GROMACS .gro file of C-alpha atoms in nm:
model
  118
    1UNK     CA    1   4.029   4.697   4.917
    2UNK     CA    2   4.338   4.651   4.669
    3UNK     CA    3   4.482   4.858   4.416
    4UNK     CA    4   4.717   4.647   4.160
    5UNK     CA    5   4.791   4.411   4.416
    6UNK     CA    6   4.860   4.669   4.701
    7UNK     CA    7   4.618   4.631   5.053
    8UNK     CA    8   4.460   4.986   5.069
    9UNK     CA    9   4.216   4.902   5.318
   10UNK     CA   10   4.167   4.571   5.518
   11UNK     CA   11   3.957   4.451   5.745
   12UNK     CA   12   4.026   4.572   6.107
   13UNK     CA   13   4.206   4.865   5.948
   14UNK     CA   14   4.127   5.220   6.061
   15UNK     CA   15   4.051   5.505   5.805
   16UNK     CA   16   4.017   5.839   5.921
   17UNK     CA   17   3.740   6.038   5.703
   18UNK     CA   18   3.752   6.427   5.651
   19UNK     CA   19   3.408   6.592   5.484
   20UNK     CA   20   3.447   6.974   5.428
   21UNK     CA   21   3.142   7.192   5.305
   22UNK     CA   22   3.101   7.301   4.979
   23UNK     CA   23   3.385   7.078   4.873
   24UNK     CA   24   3.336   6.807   4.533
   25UNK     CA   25   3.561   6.516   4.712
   26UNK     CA   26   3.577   6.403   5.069
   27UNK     CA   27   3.953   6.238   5.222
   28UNK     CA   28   4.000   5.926   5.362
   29UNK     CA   29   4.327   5.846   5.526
   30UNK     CA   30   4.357   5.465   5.492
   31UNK     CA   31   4.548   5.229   5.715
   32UNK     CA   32   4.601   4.830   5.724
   33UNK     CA   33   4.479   4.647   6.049
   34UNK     CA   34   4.824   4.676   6.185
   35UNK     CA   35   4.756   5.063   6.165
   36UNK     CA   36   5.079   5.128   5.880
   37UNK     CA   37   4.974   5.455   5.670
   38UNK     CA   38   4.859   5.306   5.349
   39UNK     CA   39   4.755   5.615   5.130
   40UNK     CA   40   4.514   5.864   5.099
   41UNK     CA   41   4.164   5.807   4.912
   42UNK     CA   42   3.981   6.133   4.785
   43UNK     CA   43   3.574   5.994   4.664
   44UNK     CA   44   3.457   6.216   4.419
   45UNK     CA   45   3.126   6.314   4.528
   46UNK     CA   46   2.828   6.579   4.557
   47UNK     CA   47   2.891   6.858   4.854
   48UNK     CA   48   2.745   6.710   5.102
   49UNK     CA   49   2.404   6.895   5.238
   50UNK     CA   50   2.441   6.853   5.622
   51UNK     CA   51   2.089   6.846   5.825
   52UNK     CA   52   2.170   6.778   6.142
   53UNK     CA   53   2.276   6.401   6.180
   54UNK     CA   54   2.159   6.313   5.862
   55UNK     CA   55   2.365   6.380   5.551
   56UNK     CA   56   2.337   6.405   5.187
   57UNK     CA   57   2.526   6.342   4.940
   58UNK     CA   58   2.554   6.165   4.546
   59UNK     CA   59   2.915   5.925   4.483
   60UNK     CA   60   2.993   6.034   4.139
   61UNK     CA   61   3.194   5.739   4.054
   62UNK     CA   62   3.553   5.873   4.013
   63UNK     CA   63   3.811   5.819   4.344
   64UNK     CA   64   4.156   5.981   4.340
   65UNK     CA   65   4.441   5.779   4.546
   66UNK     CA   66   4.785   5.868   4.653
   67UNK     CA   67   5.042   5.645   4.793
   68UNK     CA   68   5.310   5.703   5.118
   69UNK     CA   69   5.548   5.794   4.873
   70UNK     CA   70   5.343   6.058   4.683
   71UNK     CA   71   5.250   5.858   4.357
   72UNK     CA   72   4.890   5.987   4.309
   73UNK     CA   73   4.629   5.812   4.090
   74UNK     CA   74   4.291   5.839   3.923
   75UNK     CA   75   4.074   5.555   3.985
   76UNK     CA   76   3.737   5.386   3.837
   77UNK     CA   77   3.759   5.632   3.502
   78UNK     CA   78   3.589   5.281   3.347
   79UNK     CA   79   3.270   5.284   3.626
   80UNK     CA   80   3.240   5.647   3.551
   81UNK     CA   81   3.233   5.634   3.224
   82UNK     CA   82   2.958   5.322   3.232
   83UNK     CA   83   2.744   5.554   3.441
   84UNK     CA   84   2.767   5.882   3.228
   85UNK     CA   85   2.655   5.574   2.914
   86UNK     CA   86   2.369   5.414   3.159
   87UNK     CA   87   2.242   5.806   3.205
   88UNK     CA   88   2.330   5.729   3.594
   89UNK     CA   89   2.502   6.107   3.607
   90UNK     CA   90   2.425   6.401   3.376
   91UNK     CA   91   2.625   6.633   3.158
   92UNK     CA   92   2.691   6.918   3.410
   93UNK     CA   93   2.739   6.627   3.690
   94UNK     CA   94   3.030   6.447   3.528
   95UNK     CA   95   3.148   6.728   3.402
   96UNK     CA   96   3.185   6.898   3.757
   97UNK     CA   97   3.341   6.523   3.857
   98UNK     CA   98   3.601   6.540   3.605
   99UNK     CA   99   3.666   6.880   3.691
  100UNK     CA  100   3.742   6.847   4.029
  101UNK     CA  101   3.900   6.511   4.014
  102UNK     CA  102   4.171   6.689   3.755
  103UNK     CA  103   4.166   6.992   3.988
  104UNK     CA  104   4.323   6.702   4.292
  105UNK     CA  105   4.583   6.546   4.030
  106UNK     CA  106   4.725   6.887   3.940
  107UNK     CA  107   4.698   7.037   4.318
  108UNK     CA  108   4.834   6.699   4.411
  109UNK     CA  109   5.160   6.737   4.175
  110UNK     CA  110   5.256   7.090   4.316
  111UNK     CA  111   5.196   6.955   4.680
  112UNK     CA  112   4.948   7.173   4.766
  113UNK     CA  113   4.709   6.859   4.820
  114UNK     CA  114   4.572   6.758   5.056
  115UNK     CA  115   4.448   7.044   5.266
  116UNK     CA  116   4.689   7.099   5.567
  117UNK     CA  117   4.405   6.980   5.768
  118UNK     CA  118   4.439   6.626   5.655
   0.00000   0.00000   0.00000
């Protein structure tokens, strides 16, 4: 996986996923194969619904990533916008997508993103 030319994810590489309740995004701290921090990769989803070992939950096309050195980016605004035209997400959906995918470039900008947990 490459962002203008940059490895985010390779094969072999480790990523470390964190999936909170409740929550419109999911984390993914992303490593190459030689295990150097590469960024961190926020998917833009549904709250996942958590039933036991099976989970639930809808991508909603948009992905937020931020580099080692704090440059932070929003991602795939062109497959998001093809599925809101293909009628692949509604209204309130996207809207809620958007929303939250701002919410992590603002937070993100006054460092109070990602959640100390990550």
């Amino acid at each position: 996986m490459r962002h203008d030319g940059n490895i985010m994810l390779e094969q072999g590489s480790l990523a470390l996923w964190f999936t909170f309740p409740n929550v419109w995004h999911d984390i993914g701290l992303f490593h190459r194969a030689d295990r150097t921090f590469t960024g961190l990769y926020a998917n833009i989803l549904t709250p996942p619904i958590i039933d036991g070992p099976i989970w639930h939950t809808t991508d909603l096309f948009l992905d937020v990533w931020q580099t080692p050195e704090g440059e932070i980016l929003l991602l795939d605004e062109n497959e998001f916008a093809d599925a809101k035209k293909m009628g692949l997400i509604d209204l309130e959906t996207a809207n809620r997508a958007w929303e939250e995918s701002q919410r992590i470039l603002s937070d993100a900008a006054l460092g109070v993103w990602p959640p100390n947990c990550v």
